[in-house]
Short mmCIF file of C-alpha atoms in Angstrom, two decimals:
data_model
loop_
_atom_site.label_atom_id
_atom_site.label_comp_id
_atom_site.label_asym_id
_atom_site.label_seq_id
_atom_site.Cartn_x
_atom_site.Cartn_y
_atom_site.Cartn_z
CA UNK B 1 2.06 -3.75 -28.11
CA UNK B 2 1.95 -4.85 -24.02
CA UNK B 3 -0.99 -3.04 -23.26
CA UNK B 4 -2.95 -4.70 -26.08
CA UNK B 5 -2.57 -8.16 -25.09
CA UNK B 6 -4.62 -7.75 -22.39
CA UNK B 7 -6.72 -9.88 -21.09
CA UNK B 8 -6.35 -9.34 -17.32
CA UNK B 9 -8.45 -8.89 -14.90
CA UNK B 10 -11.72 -7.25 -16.43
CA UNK B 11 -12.17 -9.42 -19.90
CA UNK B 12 -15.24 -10.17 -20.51
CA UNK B 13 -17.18 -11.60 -17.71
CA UNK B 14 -20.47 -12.94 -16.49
CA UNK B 15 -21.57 -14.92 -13.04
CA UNK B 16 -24.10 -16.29 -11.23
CA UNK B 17 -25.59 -13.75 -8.27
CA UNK B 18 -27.12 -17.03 -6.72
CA UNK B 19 -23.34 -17.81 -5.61
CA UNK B 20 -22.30 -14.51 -4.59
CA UNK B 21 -25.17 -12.26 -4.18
CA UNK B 22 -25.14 -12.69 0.25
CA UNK B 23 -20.82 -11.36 0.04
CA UNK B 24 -20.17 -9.17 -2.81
CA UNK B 25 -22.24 -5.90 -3.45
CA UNK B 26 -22.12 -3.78 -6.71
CA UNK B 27 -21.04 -0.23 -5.78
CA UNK B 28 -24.68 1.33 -7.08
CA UNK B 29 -22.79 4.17 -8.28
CA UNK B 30 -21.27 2.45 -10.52
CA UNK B 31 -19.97 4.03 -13.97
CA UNK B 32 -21.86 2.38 -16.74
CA UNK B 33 -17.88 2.71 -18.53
CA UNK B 34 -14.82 3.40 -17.57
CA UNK B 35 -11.54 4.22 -19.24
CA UNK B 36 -8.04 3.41 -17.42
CA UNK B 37 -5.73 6.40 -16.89
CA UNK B 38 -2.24 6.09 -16.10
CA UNK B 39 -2.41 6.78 -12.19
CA UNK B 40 -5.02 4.54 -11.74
CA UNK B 41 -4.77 1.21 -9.57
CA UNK B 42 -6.54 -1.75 -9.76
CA UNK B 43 -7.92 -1.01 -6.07
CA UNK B 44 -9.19 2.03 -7.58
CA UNK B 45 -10.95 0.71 -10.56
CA UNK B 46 -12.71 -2.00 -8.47
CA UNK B 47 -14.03 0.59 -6.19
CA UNK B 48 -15.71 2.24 -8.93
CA UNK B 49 -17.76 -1.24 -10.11
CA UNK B 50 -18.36 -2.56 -6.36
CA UNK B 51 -18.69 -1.84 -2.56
CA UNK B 52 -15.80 -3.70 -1.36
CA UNK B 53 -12.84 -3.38 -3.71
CA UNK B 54 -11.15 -5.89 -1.44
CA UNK B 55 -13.78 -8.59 -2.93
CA UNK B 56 -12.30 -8.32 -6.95
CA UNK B 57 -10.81 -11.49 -6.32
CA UNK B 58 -13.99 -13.36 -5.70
CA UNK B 59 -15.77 -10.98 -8.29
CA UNK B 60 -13.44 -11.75 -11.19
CA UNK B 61 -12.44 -15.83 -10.34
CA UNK B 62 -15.71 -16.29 -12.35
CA UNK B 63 -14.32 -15.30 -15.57
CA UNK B 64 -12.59 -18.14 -17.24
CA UNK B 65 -10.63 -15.82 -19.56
CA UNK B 66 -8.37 -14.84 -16.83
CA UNK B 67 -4.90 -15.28 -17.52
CA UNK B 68 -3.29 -12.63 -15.00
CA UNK B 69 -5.48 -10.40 -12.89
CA UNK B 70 -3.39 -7.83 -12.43
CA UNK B 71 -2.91 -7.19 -16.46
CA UNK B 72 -4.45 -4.00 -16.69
CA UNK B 73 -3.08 -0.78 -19.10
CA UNK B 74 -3.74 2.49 -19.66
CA UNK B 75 -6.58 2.75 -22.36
CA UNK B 76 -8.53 0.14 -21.67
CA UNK B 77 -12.31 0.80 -21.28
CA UNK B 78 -14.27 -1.21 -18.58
CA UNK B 79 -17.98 -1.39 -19.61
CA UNK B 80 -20.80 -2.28 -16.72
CA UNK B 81 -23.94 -3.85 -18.34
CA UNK B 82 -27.08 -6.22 -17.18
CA UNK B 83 -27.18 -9.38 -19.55
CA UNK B 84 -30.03 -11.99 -18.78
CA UNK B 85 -30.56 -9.80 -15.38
CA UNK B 86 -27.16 -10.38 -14.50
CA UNK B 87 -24.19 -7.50 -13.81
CA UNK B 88 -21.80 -8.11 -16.43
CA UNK B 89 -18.28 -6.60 -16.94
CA UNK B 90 -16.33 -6.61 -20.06
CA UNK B 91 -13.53 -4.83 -21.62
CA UNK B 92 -12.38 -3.27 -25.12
CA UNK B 93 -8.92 -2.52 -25.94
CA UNK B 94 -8.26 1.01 -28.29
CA UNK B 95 -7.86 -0.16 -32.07
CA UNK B 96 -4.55 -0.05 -33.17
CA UNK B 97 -5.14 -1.69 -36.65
CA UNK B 98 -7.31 0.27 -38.62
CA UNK B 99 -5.65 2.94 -41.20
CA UNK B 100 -2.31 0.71 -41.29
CA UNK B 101 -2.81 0.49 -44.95
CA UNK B 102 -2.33 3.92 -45.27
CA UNK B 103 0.66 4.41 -42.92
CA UNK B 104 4.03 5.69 -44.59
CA UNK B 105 6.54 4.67 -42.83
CA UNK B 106 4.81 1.21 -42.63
CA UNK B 107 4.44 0.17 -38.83
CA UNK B 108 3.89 -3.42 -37.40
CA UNK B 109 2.49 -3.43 -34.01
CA UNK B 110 2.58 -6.72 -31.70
CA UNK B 111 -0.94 -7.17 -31.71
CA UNK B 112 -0.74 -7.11 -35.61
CA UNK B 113 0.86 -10.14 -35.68
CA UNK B 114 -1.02 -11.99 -32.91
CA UNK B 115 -4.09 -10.80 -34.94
CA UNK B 116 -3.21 -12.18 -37.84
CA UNK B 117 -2.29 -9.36 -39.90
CA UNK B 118 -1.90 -10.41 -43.64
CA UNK B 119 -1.80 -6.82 -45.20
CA UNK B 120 1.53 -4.57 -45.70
CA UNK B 121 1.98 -1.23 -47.53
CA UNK B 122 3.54 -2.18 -50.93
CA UNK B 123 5.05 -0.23 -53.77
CA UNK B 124 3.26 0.65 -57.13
CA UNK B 125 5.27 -2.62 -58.39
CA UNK B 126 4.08 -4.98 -56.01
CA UNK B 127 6.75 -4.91 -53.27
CA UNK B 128 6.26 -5.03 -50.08
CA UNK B 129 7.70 -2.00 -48.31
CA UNK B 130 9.89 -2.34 -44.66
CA UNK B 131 8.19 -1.98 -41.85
CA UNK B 132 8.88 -0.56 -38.34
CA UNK B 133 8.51 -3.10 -35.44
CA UNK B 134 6.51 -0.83 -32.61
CA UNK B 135 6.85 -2.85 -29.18
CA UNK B 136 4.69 -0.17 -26.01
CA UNK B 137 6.44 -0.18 -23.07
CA UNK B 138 3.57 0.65 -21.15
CA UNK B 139 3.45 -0.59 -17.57
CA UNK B 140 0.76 -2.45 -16.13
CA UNK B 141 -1.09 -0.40 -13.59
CA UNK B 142 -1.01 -1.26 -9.88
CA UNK B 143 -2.95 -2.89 -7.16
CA UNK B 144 -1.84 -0.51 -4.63
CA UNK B 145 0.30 2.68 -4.70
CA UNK B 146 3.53 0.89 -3.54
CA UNK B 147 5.98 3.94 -3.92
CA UNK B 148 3.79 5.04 -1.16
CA UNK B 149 4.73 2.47 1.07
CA UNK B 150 7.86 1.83 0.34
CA UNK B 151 10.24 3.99 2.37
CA UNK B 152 7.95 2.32 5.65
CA UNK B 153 8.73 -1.17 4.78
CA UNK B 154 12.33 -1.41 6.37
CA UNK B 155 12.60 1.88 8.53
CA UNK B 156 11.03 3.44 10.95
CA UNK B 157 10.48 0.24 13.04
CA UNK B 158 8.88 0.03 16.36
CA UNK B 159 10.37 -1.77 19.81
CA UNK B 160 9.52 -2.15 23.09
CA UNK B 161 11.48 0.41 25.81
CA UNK B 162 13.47 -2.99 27.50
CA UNK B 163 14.61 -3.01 23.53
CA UNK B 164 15.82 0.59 23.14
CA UNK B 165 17.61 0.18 27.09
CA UNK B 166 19.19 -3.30 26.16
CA UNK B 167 20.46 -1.93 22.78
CA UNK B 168 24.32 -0.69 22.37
CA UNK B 169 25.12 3.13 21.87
CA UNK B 170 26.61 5.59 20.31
CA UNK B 171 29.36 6.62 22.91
CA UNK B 172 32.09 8.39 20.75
CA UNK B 173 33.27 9.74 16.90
CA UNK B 174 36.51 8.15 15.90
CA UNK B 175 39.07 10.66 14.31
CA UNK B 176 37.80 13.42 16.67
CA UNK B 177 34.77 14.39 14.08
CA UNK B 178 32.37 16.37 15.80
CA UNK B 179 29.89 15.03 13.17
CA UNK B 180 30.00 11.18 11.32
CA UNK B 181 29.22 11.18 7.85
CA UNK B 182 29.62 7.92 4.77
CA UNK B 183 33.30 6.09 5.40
CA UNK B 184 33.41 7.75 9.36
CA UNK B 185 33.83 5.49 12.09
CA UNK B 186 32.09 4.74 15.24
CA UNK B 187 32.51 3.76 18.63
CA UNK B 188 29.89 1.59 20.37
CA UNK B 189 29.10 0.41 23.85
CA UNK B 190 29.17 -2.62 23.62
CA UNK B 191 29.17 -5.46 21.06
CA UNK B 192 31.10 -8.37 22.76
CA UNK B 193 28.89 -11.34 20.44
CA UNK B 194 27.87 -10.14 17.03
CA UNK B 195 25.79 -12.32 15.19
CA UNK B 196 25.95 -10.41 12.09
CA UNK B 197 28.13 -7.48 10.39
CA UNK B 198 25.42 -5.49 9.29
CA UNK B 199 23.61 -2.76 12.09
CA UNK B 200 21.56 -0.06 11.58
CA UNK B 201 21.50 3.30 13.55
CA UNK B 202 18.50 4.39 15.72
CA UNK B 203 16.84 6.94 17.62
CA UNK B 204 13.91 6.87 20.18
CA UNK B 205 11.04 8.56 18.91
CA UNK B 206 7.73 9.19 19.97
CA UNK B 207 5.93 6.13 22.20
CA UNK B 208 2.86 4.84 21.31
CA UNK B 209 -0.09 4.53 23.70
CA UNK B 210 -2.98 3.00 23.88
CA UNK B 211 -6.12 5.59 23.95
CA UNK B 212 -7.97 3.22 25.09
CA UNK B 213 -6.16 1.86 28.58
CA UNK B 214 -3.15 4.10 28.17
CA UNK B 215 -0.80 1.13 27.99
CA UNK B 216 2.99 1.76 26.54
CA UNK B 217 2.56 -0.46 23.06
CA UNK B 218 5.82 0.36 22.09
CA UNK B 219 8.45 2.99 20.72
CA UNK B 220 9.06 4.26 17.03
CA UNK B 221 12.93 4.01 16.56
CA UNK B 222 13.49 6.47 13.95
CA UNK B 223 15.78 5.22 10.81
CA UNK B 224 19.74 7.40 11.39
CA UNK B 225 22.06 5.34 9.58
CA UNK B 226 23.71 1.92 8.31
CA UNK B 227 26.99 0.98 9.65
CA UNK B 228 29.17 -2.25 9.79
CA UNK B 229 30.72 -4.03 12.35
CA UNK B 230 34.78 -3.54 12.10
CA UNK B 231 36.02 -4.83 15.40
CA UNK B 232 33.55 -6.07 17.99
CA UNK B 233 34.26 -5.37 22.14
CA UNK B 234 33.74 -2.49 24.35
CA UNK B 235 33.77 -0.22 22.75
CA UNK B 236 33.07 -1.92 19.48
CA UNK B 237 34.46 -0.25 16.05
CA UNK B 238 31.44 0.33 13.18
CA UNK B 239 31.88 2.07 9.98
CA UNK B 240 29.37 4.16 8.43
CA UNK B 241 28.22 2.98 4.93
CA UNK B 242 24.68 5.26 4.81
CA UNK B 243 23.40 8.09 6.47
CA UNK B 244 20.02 9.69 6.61
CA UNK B 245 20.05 12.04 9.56
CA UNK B 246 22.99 13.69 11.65
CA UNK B 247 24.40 10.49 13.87
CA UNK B 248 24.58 11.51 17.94
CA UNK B 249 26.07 10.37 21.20
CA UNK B 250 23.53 8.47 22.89
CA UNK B 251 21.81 6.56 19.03
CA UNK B 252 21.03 3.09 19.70
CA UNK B 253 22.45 0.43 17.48
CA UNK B 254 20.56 -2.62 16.64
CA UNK B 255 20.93 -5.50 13.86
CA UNK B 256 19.53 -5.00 10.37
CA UNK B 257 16.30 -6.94 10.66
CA UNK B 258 16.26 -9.95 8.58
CA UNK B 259 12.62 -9.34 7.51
CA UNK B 260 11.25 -10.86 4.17
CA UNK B 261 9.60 -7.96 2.29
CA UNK B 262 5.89 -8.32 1.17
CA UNK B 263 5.97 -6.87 -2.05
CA UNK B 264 2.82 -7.93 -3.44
CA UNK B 265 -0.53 -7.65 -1.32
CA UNK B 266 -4.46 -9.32 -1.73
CA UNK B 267 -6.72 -6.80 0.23
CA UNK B 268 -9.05 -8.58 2.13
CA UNK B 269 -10.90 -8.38 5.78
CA UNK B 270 -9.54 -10.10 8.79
CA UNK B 271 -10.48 -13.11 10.13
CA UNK B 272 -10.88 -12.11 13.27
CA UNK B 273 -13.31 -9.37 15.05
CA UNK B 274 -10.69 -6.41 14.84
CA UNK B 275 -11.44 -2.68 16.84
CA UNK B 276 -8.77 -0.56 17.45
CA UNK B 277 -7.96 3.18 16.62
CA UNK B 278 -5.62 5.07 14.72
CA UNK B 279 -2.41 6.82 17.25
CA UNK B 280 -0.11 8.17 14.81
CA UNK B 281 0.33 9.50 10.99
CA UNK B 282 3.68 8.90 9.92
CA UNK B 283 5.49 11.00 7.04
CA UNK B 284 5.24 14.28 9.34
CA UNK B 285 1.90 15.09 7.75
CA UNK B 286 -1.19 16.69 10.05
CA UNK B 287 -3.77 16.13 7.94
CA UNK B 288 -4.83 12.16 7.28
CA UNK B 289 -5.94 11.77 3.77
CA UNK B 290 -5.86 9.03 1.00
CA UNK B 291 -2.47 7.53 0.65
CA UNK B 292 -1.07 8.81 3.92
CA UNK B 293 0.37 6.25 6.60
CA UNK B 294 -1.07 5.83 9.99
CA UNK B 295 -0.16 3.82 12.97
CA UNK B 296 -3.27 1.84 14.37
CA UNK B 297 -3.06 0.01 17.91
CA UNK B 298 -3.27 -3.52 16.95
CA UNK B 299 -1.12 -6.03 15.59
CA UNK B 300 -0.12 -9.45 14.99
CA UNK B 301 -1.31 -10.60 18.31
CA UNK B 302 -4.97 -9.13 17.51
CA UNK B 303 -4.32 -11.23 14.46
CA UNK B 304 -3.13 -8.66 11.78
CA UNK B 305 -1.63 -9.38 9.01
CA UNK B 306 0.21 -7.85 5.34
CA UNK B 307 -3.17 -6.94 3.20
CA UNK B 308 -5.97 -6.84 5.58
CA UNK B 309 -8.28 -4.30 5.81
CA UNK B 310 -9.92 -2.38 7.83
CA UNK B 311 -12.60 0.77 7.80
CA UNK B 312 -11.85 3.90 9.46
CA UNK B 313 -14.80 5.62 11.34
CA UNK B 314 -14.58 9.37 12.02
CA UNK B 315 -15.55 9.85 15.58
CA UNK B 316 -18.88 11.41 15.99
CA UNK B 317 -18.57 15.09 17.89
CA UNK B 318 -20.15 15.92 20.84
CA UNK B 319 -23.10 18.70 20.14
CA UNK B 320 -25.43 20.42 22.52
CA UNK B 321 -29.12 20.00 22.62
CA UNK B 322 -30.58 23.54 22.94
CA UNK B 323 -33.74 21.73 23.37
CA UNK B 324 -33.36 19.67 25.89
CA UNK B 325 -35.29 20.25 29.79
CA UNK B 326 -31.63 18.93 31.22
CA UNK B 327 -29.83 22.41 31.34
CA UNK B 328 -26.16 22.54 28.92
CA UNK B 329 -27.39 18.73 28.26
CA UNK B 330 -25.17 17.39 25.51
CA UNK B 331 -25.33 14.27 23.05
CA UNK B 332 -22.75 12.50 20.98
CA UNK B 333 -23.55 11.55 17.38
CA UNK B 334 -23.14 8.27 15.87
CA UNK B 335 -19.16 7.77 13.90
CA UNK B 336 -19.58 7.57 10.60
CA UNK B 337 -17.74 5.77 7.71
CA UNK B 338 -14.89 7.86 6.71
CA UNK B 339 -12.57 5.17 4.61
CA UNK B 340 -10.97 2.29 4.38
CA UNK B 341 -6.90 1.57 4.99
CA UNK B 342 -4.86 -1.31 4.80
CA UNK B 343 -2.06 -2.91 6.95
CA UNK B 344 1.44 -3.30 4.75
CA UNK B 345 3.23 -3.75 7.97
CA UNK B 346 2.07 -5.01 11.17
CA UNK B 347 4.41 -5.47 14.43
CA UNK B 348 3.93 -7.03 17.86
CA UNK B 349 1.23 -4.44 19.09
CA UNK B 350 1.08 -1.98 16.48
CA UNK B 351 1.06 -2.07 12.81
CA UNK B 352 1.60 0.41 9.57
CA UNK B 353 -1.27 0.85 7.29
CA UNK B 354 -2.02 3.00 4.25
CA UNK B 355 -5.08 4.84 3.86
CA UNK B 356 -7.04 3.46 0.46
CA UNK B 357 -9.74 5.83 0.94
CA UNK B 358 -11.80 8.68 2.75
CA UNK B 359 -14.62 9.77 2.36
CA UNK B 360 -14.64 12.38 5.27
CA UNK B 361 -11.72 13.94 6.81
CA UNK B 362 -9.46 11.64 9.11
CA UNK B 363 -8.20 12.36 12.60
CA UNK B 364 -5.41 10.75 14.88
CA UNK B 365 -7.74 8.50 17.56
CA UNK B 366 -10.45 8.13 14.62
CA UNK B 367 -11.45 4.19 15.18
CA UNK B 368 -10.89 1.34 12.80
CA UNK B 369 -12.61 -2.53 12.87
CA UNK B 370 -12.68 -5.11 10.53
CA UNK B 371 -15.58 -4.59 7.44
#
C-alpha cells in the first residue's frame, strides 16, 4: 500500500541544536503527536512542530533516512519527543498486518510483501488459499494548496498602461454577431508582424498604486478569451477557441505569454531586506483570510521571487488617550503579526502571493517584510 512505504519527510529523526539552534526555533506549542488528515499540507504539519515552517528543509536534511521529503500520507502519526536533551521527531505508520491470518477473503497488501510476509490463510488440507492483491491509491499530501493557486498562474496578468495603449483591439464581430462566442471570429486593429498564432483576449482592470508614493505600478488585465491568428493585417482575422467572459469592442489583444510554470515551490525568506504592503485581494473576496490571494507592491526588481516568504503585519489602529493633558491627543499602536503569505507569482513591480496563515484578521494596505 503507497501510503505505507513511507518514509518521507518525518522518519525518524534526531540533530544536533549546536548546528541549528541560532536559525530554526521549535514552535513551543508544539503537539507532543500528531496524526495526518487528508487536507493537510506539509506547510501545515511543519507549522505545528516549529516557528518557521519555511525552515523544514534545514530541520529535516539531518535525517539520513530521507528518501523523498515530500512522502507524506494520510494516517501517519508524527510524534515530538526530547531524547538525550535533544527535540526529536519520528513517525509510525497504522498496522496493516496484524489479524491477516484471520482474513477470509485472504488479502495481500504491498507492505506485506516488502515486510516479508511468510504467512497465508490455508485450507483444513494444507492449501494455501488465493489471495487479493490490495494496492492504496492514496495521494501524497501537499506542500502547498496548489488548486488554490492555480487559476492565478497564467491569467489575470499585470502590464504597464504604455502596454495596454500599444496593444491591438477588438474593433469589430465578424458575421454581424452582436456577441462572439467558441468558433466566432474577430476583427483586430492591427497585427501587421505576428510572431506567434496563439493570443489571448484582455481587459483593463483595476491599476495598482503604490500607498506608499502613489506611483502607477501597473494594470491588472483581466483574462476574456483565447483566440488564434487566421489572417494577420489591419484589421487582422482571429478565431475564438476559449471564452471566459463576454468579448467587447475596445478588448486588448496580446500574445499568450510564453512563461514556464513553477509548479513545485521551497518556502523560504528573501535574500534581500523586503517591506512593502498588500494593494489588492484577488478572487473578488473582501475579507483576506488563509488561502486567499493578494497583490503586494513589490516584485522582481525588489528581488522577489516563486516561494519566498514574507509576514503580514496588521496595521496598528489609531486610539485616543482619554488621559492625556494634550486635549483629543491620539496614539497609534504598534502592528502586530497577523500571518505569513507566499509569492507564487511575482511580476515587474508587483507580485501574486497566497496567504499561508493568519493569525488576526487581514486588511488591503496591511504591510508585509521579509521574516
Amino acid at each position: 500500500m503507497a501510503f505505507r512505504t513511507l518514509i518521507g519527510c518525518i522518519a525518524a529523526l534526531s540533530f544536533s541544536i549546536s548546528a541549528w539552534a541560532d536559525e530554526i526555533q521549535i514552535n513551543p506549542s508544539h503537539p507532543d503527536q500528531y496524526t495526518v488528515v487528508k487536507g493537510d499540507t506539509l506547510w501545515d504539519i511543519s507549522g505545528k512542530f516549529l516557528k518557521h515552517p519555511w525552515q523544514w528543509p534545514e530541520l529535516w536534511s539531518y535525517n539520513s533516512q530521507i528518501q523523498n521529503p515530500h512522502l507524506i500520507y494520510p494516517g501517519d502519526t508524527i510524534y515530538f519527543s526530547m531524547v538525550n536533551g535533544r527535540p526529536q521527531l519520528s513517525l509510525s505508520r497504522p498496522d496493516y498486518s496484524s489479524g491477516t491470518q484471520q482474513q477470509s477473503p485472504c488479502v495481500l497488501k504491498e507492505q506485506d510483501v516488502k515486510d516479508g510476509r511468510t504467512y497465508f490463510a490455508a485450507s483444513g488440507d494444507g492449501k494455501l488459499s488465493p489471495c487479493i492483491r490490495e494496492t492504496s491509491q492514496e495521494a501524497a499530501i501537499k506542500l502547498i494548496p496548489s488548486d488554490v493557486i492555480a487559476p492565478f498562474l497564467t491569467s489575470p496578468r499585470v502590464v504597464s498602461e504604455k502596454e495596454l495603449n500599444e496593444a491591438p483591439y477588438v474593433v469589430d464581430f465578424a458575421g454581424e454577431h452582436l456577441l462572439a462566442g467558441t468558433g466566432d471570429r474577430l476583427y483586430v486593429r492591427s497585427i501587421l508582424k505576428p510572431e506567434t498564432l496563439s493570443y489571448t483576449v484582455y481587459r483593463k482592470g483595476e491599476p495598482y498604486v503604490s500607498p506608499d508614493t502613489g506611483e502607477l505600478l501597473g494594470y491588472e488585465a483581466k483574462y476574456i478569451a483565447d483566440a488564434t491568428l487566421q489572417q494577420e493585417g489591419d484589421p487582422a482575422t482571429l478565431s475564438i477557441s476559449k471564452v471566459a467572459s463576454e468579448i467587447r469592442m475596445g478588448d486588448r489583444i496580446m500574445s499568450t505569454p510564453e512563461e514556464e510554470l513553477t509548479l513545485t515551490y521551497f518556502p523560504r525568506p528573501p535574500e534581500e531586506s523586503i517591506k512593502g504592503n498588500i494593494i489588492s485581494v484577488l478572487d473578488g473576496v473582501s475579507q483576506i483570510g488563509r488561502y486567499n490571494v493578494v497583490v503586494i507592491d513589490k516584485g522582481t526588481v525588489d528581488g522577489l521571487l516563486p516561494g519566498h516568504e514574507l509576514d503580514i503585519y496588521q496595521n496598528g489602529r489609531i486610539t485616543r488617550d482619554p488621559f492625556s493633558a494634550i486635549q483629543n491627543d491620539a496614539v497609534k499602536l504598534p502592528d502586530e503579526l497577523a500571518g505569513t503569505l507566499m509569492v507564487f507569482r511575482p511580476f515587474e513591480r508587483i507580485s501574486y502571493a497566497l496567504v499561508m496563515r493568519a493569525s488576526r484578521n487581514i486588511h488591503v494596505l496591511d504591510k508585509v517584510q521579509t521574516p
